[in-house]
Short mmCIF file of C-alpha atoms and ligand atoms in Angstrom, two decimals:
data_model
loop_
_atom_site.label_atom_id
_atom_site.label_comp_id
_atom_site.label_asym_id
_atom_site.label_seq_id
_atom_site.Cartn_x
_atom_site.Cartn_y
_atom_site.Cartn_z
CA UNK A 1 -136.49 -34.49 71.51
CA UNK A 2 -133.95 -31.83 70.56
CA UNK A 3 -133.44 -33.05 67.01
CA UNK A 4 -137.15 -32.86 66.35
CA UNK A 5 -137.25 -29.32 67.69
CA UNK A 6 -134.43 -28.44 65.32
CA UNK A 7 -136.56 -29.70 62.48
CA UNK A 8 -139.51 -27.61 63.55
CA UNK A 9 -137.28 -24.57 63.93
CA UNK A 10 -136.05 -25.26 60.43
CA UNK A 11 -139.53 -25.34 58.94
CA UNK A 12 -141.22 -22.52 60.81
CA UNK A 13 -138.61 -20.01 61.96
CA UNK A 14 -138.24 -16.93 59.83
CA UNK A 15 -136.63 -13.56 60.49
CA UNK A 16 -139.04 -11.26 62.31
CA UNK A 17 -140.56 -8.49 60.21
CA UNK A 18 -139.17 -5.00 60.80
CA UNK A 19 -140.07 -3.49 64.19
CA UNK A 20 -141.35 -6.85 65.51
CA UNK A 21 -139.77 -9.34 67.89
CA UNK A 22 -140.61 -12.76 66.47
CA UNK A 23 -139.64 -16.39 67.11
CA UNK A 24 -136.77 -16.89 69.58
CA UNK A 25 -137.67 -14.83 72.63
CA UNK A 26 -140.18 -15.46 75.42
CA UNK A 27 -142.78 -13.21 73.85
CA UNK A 28 -143.32 -11.93 70.37
CA UNK A 29 -143.70 -8.16 70.43
CA UNK A 30 -145.18 -5.63 68.04
CA UNK A 31 -146.99 -2.31 68.37
CA UNK A 32 -150.39 -1.31 67.10
CA UNK A 33 -150.85 1.86 65.14
CA UNK A 34 -152.34 4.82 67.06
CA UNK A 35 -156.11 4.88 66.69
CA UNK A 36 -156.50 1.12 66.21
CA UNK A 37 -157.88 -1.66 68.39
CA UNK A 38 -156.46 -5.17 68.37
CA UNK A 39 -158.77 -7.91 67.07
CA UNK A 40 -157.65 -11.43 67.97
CA UNK A 41 -159.10 -14.89 67.50
CA UNK A 42 -158.00 -18.50 67.91
CA UNK A 43 -159.10 -21.80 66.38
CA UNK A 44 -158.29 -25.45 66.96
CA UNK A 45 -158.16 -28.01 64.15
CA UNK A 46 -158.23 -31.65 65.23
CA UNK A 47 -157.27 -34.56 62.99
CA UNK A 48 -160.29 -36.77 62.38
CA UNK A 49 -162.70 -34.05 63.49
CA UNK A 50 -161.87 -30.96 61.42
CA UNK A 51 -159.68 -32.57 58.77
CA UNK A 52 -159.10 -36.02 57.29
CA UNK A 53 -155.82 -37.74 58.20
CA UNK A 54 -154.88 -38.08 54.53
CA UNK A 55 -155.59 -34.45 53.54
CA UNK A 56 -152.83 -32.76 51.52
CA UNK A 57 -150.63 -31.17 54.24
CA UNK A 58 -149.86 -28.20 51.99
CA UNK A 59 -153.58 -27.37 51.74
CA UNK A 60 -154.03 -28.07 55.46
CA UNK A 61 -151.32 -25.51 56.23
CA UNK A 62 -153.16 -22.94 54.13
CA UNK A 63 -156.53 -23.75 55.69
CA UNK A 64 -155.20 -23.65 59.27
CA UNK A 65 -154.44 -19.96 58.81
CA UNK A 66 -157.38 -19.22 56.47
CA UNK A 67 -160.02 -20.22 59.03
CA UNK A 68 -158.51 -17.71 61.47
CA UNK A 69 -158.14 -14.94 58.89
CA UNK A 70 -161.84 -15.47 58.24
CA UNK A 71 -162.59 -14.36 61.81
CA UNK A 72 -160.53 -11.21 61.29
CA UNK A 73 -162.56 -10.53 58.13
CA UNK A 74 -165.75 -10.89 60.19
CA UNK A 75 -164.54 -8.08 62.46
CA UNK A 76 -163.48 -5.90 59.51
CA UNK A 77 -159.90 -6.17 60.79
CA UNK A 78 -156.69 -6.39 58.79
CA UNK A 79 -154.11 -9.02 59.73
CA UNK A 80 -150.94 -8.13 61.65
CA UNK A 81 -149.41 -11.41 62.90
CA UNK A 82 -150.14 -14.99 63.92
CA UNK A 83 -149.03 -17.72 66.34
CA UNK A 84 -149.02 -21.45 65.57
CA UNK A 85 -149.12 -24.36 68.03
CA UNK A 86 -148.66 -27.90 66.77
CA UNK A 87 -149.02 -31.19 68.58
CA UNK A 88 -147.70 -34.08 66.44
CA UNK A 89 -147.53 -37.79 67.27
CA UNK A 90 -144.26 -38.09 65.35
CA UNK A 91 -142.06 -35.95 63.15
CA UNK A 92 -142.75 -36.59 59.50
CA UNK A 93 -140.40 -34.30 57.58
CA UNK A 94 -142.29 -34.47 54.30
CA UNK A 95 -145.54 -33.61 56.08
CA UNK A 96 -143.92 -30.71 57.98
CA UNK A 97 -142.27 -29.32 54.86
CA UNK A 98 -145.57 -29.28 52.95
CA UNK A 99 -147.63 -28.01 55.90
CA UNK A 100 -145.21 -25.17 56.67
CA UNK A 101 -144.99 -24.21 52.99
CA UNK A 102 -148.79 -23.89 52.80
CA UNK A 103 -149.03 -22.03 56.10
CA UNK A 104 -146.24 -19.58 55.33
CA UNK A 105 -147.49 -18.95 51.77
CA UNK A 106 -150.85 -17.99 53.23
CA UNK A 107 -149.13 -15.82 55.84
CA UNK A 108 -147.27 -13.99 53.06
CA UNK A 109 -150.34 -13.61 50.87
CA UNK A 110 -152.36 -12.05 53.69
CA UNK A 111 -149.47 -10.05 55.27
CA UNK A 112 -149.85 -12.02 58.50
CA UNK A 113 -146.32 -13.07 59.59
CA UNK A 114 -145.82 -16.04 61.93
CA UNK A 115 -144.14 -14.55 65.01
CA UNK A 116 -144.29 -17.37 67.55
CA UNK A 117 -145.84 -20.61 68.70
CA UNK A 118 -145.22 -23.91 70.39
CA UNK A 119 -144.67 -27.53 69.41
CA UNK A 120 -145.02 -30.73 71.37
CA UNK A 121 -145.36 -34.46 70.83
CA UNK A 122 -148.95 -35.65 71.08
CA UNK A 123 -150.02 -39.08 72.34
CA UNK A 124 -152.08 -39.58 69.22
CA UNK A 125 -153.29 -37.51 66.26
CA UNK A 126 -152.38 -34.03 65.07
CA UNK A 127 -153.74 -30.91 66.77
CA UNK A 128 -153.22 -27.49 65.18
CA UNK A 129 -153.90 -24.28 67.11
CA UNK A 130 -153.62 -20.92 65.40
CA UNK A 131 -154.07 -17.46 66.88
CA UNK A 132 -154.35 -14.42 64.66
CA UNK A 133 -153.95 -10.81 65.67
CA UNK A 134 -155.24 -7.97 63.56
CA UNK A 135 -156.17 -4.33 63.87
CA UNK A 136 -159.28 -2.34 63.21
CA UNK A 137 -159.93 1.41 63.62
CA UNK A 138 -160.79 2.06 67.30
CA UNK A 139 -164.43 1.44 68.10
CA UNK A 140 -165.23 0.46 64.49
CA UNK A 141 -164.97 -3.37 64.61
CA UNK A 142 -167.93 -5.16 63.00
CA UNK A 143 -169.93 -7.02 65.64
CA UNK A 144 -172.74 -9.57 65.53
CA UNK A 145 -174.92 -7.28 67.64
CA UNK A 146 -175.12 -4.30 65.28
CA UNK A 147 -177.78 -5.33 62.72
CA UNK A 148 -180.58 -2.80 62.16
CA UNK A 149 -184.18 -3.42 61.08
CA UNK A 150 -184.48 -3.09 57.26
CA UNK A 151 -180.76 -3.76 56.70
CA UNK A 152 -179.91 -5.77 53.59
CA UNK A 153 -178.25 -9.13 54.24
CA UNK A 154 -175.24 -9.93 52.06
CA UNK A 155 -172.99 -12.95 51.57
CA UNK A 156 -169.68 -13.14 49.75
CA UNK A 157 -168.85 -15.82 47.17
CA UNK A 158 -170.95 -18.98 46.59
CA UNK A 159 -172.41 -21.45 49.06
CA UNK A 160 -172.74 -25.21 49.40
CA UNK A 161 -169.58 -26.50 47.70
CA UNK A 162 -167.55 -27.22 50.84
CA UNK A 163 -170.44 -29.21 52.30
CA UNK A 164 -170.87 -31.16 49.06
CA UNK A 165 -167.16 -32.08 48.96
CA UNK A 166 -167.30 -33.14 52.61
CA UNK A 167 -170.25 -35.42 51.85
CA UNK A 168 -168.36 -37.13 49.01
CA UNK A 169 -165.12 -37.48 50.98
CA UNK A 170 -166.86 -38.82 54.08
CA UNK A 171 -168.93 -41.28 52.04
CA UNK A 172 -172.30 -39.84 53.08
CA UNK A 173 -173.12 -39.25 49.39
CA UNK A 174 -172.28 -41.71 46.55
CA UNK A 175 -169.08 -40.53 44.86
CA UNK A 176 -169.44 -38.25 41.85
CA UNK A 177 -165.88 -37.58 40.65
CA UNK A 178 -166.78 -34.53 38.56
CA UNK A 179 -168.77 -32.83 41.32
CA UNK A 180 -166.05 -33.64 43.88
CA UNK A 181 -163.49 -32.11 41.52
CA UNK A 182 -165.64 -28.97 41.18
CA UNK A 183 -166.33 -28.57 44.91
CA UNK A 184 -163.15 -29.77 46.60
CA UNK A 185 -161.19 -26.49 46.54
CA UNK A 186 -163.97 -24.77 48.50
CA UNK A 187 -163.48 -27.28 51.32
CA UNK A 188 -159.71 -27.64 51.26
CA UNK A 189 -158.51 -24.23 50.13
CA UNK A 190 -160.84 -21.50 51.45
CA UNK A 191 -160.07 -17.86 50.62
CA UNK A 192 -161.65 -15.50 53.17
CA UNK A 193 -162.25 -11.96 51.80
CA UNK A 194 -159.99 -10.16 54.31
CA UNK A 195 -158.89 -7.28 52.05
CA UNK A 196 -162.50 -6.56 51.06
CA UNK A 197 -163.75 -6.83 54.66
CA UNK A 198 -161.36 -4.25 56.02
CA UNK A 199 -163.31 -1.62 54.08
CA UNK A 200 -166.59 -2.60 55.74
CA UNK A 201 -166.27 -0.76 59.09
CA UNK A 202 -168.39 2.36 58.71
CA UNK A 203 -170.26 0.79 55.74
CA UNK A 204 -171.70 -2.47 57.11
CA UNK A 205 -173.46 -2.91 60.44
CA UNK A 206 -173.21 -6.53 61.70
CA UNK A 207 -171.00 -9.31 60.34
CA UNK A 208 -170.03 -12.93 60.93
CA UNK A 209 -167.99 -15.43 58.96
CA UNK A 210 -169.82 -18.55 57.78
CA UNK A 211 -168.07 -21.44 59.50
CA UNK A 212 -170.95 -23.58 60.79
CA UNK A 213 -173.60 -22.92 58.14
CA UNK A 214 -175.43 -19.79 56.92
CA UNK A 215 -178.64 -20.48 58.87
CA UNK A 216 -176.81 -21.02 62.14
CA UNK A 217 -174.28 -18.20 61.69
CA UNK A 218 -176.84 -15.63 60.52
CA UNK A 219 -178.87 -16.86 63.50
CA UNK A 220 -176.04 -15.65 65.77
CA UNK A 221 -176.38 -12.15 64.29
CA UNK A 222 -180.16 -12.22 64.77
CA UNK A 223 -179.87 -13.32 68.38
CA UNK A 224 -177.14 -10.81 69.25
CA UNK A 225 -179.00 -7.98 67.45
CA UNK A 226 -182.43 -9.03 68.76
CA UNK A 227 -184.09 -9.09 65.37
CA UNK A 228 -185.30 -11.49 62.69
CA UNK A 229 -184.47 -12.04 59.02
CA UNK A 230 -186.15 -12.99 55.79
CA UNK A 231 -183.93 -14.68 53.22
CA UNK A 232 -185.06 -15.67 49.72
CA UNK A 233 -183.89 -18.99 48.29
CA UNK A 234 -183.84 -17.70 44.67
CA UNK A 235 -181.42 -14.92 45.76
CA UNK A 236 -178.94 -17.31 47.41
CA UNK A 237 -175.67 -17.88 45.53
CA UNK A 238 -175.73 -21.63 44.94
CA UNK A 239 -172.27 -22.91 43.92
CA UNK A 240 -172.20 -24.28 40.37
CA UNK A 241 -171.03 -27.71 41.63
CA UNK A 242 -174.53 -28.17 43.13
CA UNK A 243 -176.52 -27.41 39.99
CA UNK A 244 -178.78 -30.29 38.99
CA UNK A 245 -178.73 -32.02 42.39
CA UNK A 246 -182.04 -32.68 44.20
CA UNK A 247 -183.38 -29.41 45.62
CA UNK A 248 -183.51 -30.53 49.29
CA UNK A 249 -179.82 -31.51 49.09
CA UNK A 250 -178.92 -28.13 47.55
CA UNK A 251 -180.93 -26.32 50.21
CA UNK A 252 -179.29 -28.21 53.04
CA UNK A 253 -175.77 -27.70 51.64
CA UNK A 254 -176.32 -23.97 51.04
CA UNK A 255 -178.21 -23.15 54.24
CA UNK A 256 -176.64 -25.55 56.75
CA UNK A 257 -173.30 -26.47 55.16
CA UNK A 258 -170.25 -25.34 57.13
CA UNK A 259 -166.57 -24.73 56.29
CA UNK A 260 -167.43 -21.82 53.99
CA UNK A 261 -165.18 -19.10 55.47
CA UNK A 262 -166.94 -16.35 53.59
CA UNK A 263 -168.78 -13.37 55.08
CA UNK A 264 -172.40 -12.76 55.98
CA UNK A 265 -173.07 -9.14 56.89
CA UNK A 266 -175.82 -6.55 57.09
CA UNK A 267 -175.83 -2.98 55.81
CA UNK A 268 -178.33 -0.19 55.17
CA UNK A 269 -179.93 -0.27 51.67
CA UNK A 270 -178.28 3.14 51.03
CA UNK A 271 -174.91 1.33 50.91
CA UNK A 272 -175.76 -0.98 47.97
CA UNK A 273 -173.83 0.92 45.31
CA UNK A 274 -170.82 1.45 47.53
CA UNK A 275 -170.73 -2.26 48.46
CA UNK A 276 -171.00 -3.39 44.84
CA UNK A 277 -168.15 -1.02 43.90
CA UNK A 278 -165.98 -2.34 46.74
CA UNK A 279 -166.76 -5.91 45.74
CA UNK A 280 -165.82 -5.21 42.12
CA UNK A 281 -162.59 -3.54 43.21
CA UNK A 282 -161.62 -6.60 45.28
CA UNK A 283 -163.00 -9.14 42.77
CA UNK A 284 -165.49 -10.48 45.31
CA UNK A 285 -168.78 -12.01 44.19
CA UNK A 286 -171.23 -10.26 46.52
CA UNK A 287 -174.87 -11.31 46.84
CA UNK A 288 -177.82 -9.66 48.54
CA UNK A 289 -179.98 -12.46 49.96
CA UNK A 290 -182.66 -10.82 52.09
CA UNK A 291 -183.29 -8.33 54.85
CA UNK A 292 -183.40 -7.83 58.59
CA UNK A 293 -186.92 -7.60 60.03
CA UNK A 294 -188.38 -7.08 63.48
CA UNK A 295 -189.18 -10.16 65.53
CA UNK A 296 -186.91 -13.16 66.00
CA UNK A 297 -185.49 -16.01 63.96
CA UNK A 298 -184.67 -16.70 60.34
CA UNK A 299 -187.30 -17.36 57.67
CA UNK A 300 -186.03 -18.77 54.39
CA UNK A 301 -188.65 -18.48 51.66
CA UNK A 302 -188.73 -20.55 48.47
CA UNK A 303 -189.69 -19.41 44.95
CA UNK A 304 -193.38 -19.45 45.91
CA UNK A 305 -192.82 -17.53 49.15
CA UNK A 306 -193.25 -20.63 51.30
CA UNK A 307 -190.90 -21.23 54.27
CA UNK A 308 -188.18 -23.86 53.74
CA UNK A 309 -187.76 -26.19 56.72
CA UNK A 310 -184.32 -27.69 57.32
CA UNK A 311 -183.57 -30.97 59.05
CA UNK A 312 -180.24 -29.58 60.29
CA UNK A 313 -179.35 -25.96 61.02
CA UNK A 314 -175.59 -26.37 60.83
CA UNK A 315 -172.46 -27.90 62.34
CA UNK A 316 -172.67 -28.81 66.03
CA UNK A 317 -169.20 -28.80 67.64
CA UNK A 318 -170.28 -31.15 70.43
CA UNK A 319 -172.41 -33.57 68.38
MG1 LIG B 401 -166.21 -16.90 63.29
#
């Protein structure tokens, strides 16, 4: 389908940044700075599973890159370049124009140029695969396995809104137009704190991005670091769109709701002032929610110090 490939070339091909070989050769090529390691990550987005078929393609383009940039943030890496693979059942020019505009705007905003990829016709449905490549000072990448006992646990931004919007859009909660309006951007237009996170190596210990729910993702840190955690419900940053909803619904959205694409990380208490200053500098709302303890597993305590039990821990990719 040569004509269709011309269209895709038209929407996605841009001149390569200086000192990079971009779209148009067999490989894209760029060099890393001396003293840096490459951090790379890839994510698949499937129509009907990770996004609704009628989602705004401009926002989908932004989110396709944002979810990958979020993984770079979790490593404390800065973005260098990305690759995009698209499988489309047909070529819809209006869709492609909006999708590519969103994707490339995000790439510009985060200094993460698109330097290659692949396109093909799918039998059914849209599949989007994005790979990001970033760099982090050698040996300094933030890992899930580096939490220390007595570390503070921090999260960026506010929690629960993406899950609330998903519940309204999927019909699992009766529609509330105002709350959907207030929560929808969190689901459809996430903004991972990449610029802030690249200052965390050497300051924070362990980190992860919240993609499948705080309880589950913090659980990955605890398992990898062989420790436990105590988190306090009154310290959790509940998104304003959730205020006034039944408490169990708020707790489930905040603790088990996915699609957040913000950071959860641990750091020594001695770093509190430095972290708050960094957060202010990057206009990040940063919240201390609990601490790392010896033992295993996550305990979330309510106002009265009683453990909160959740029906679901988070998103299960094979459910
Ligand atoms: Mg991740």
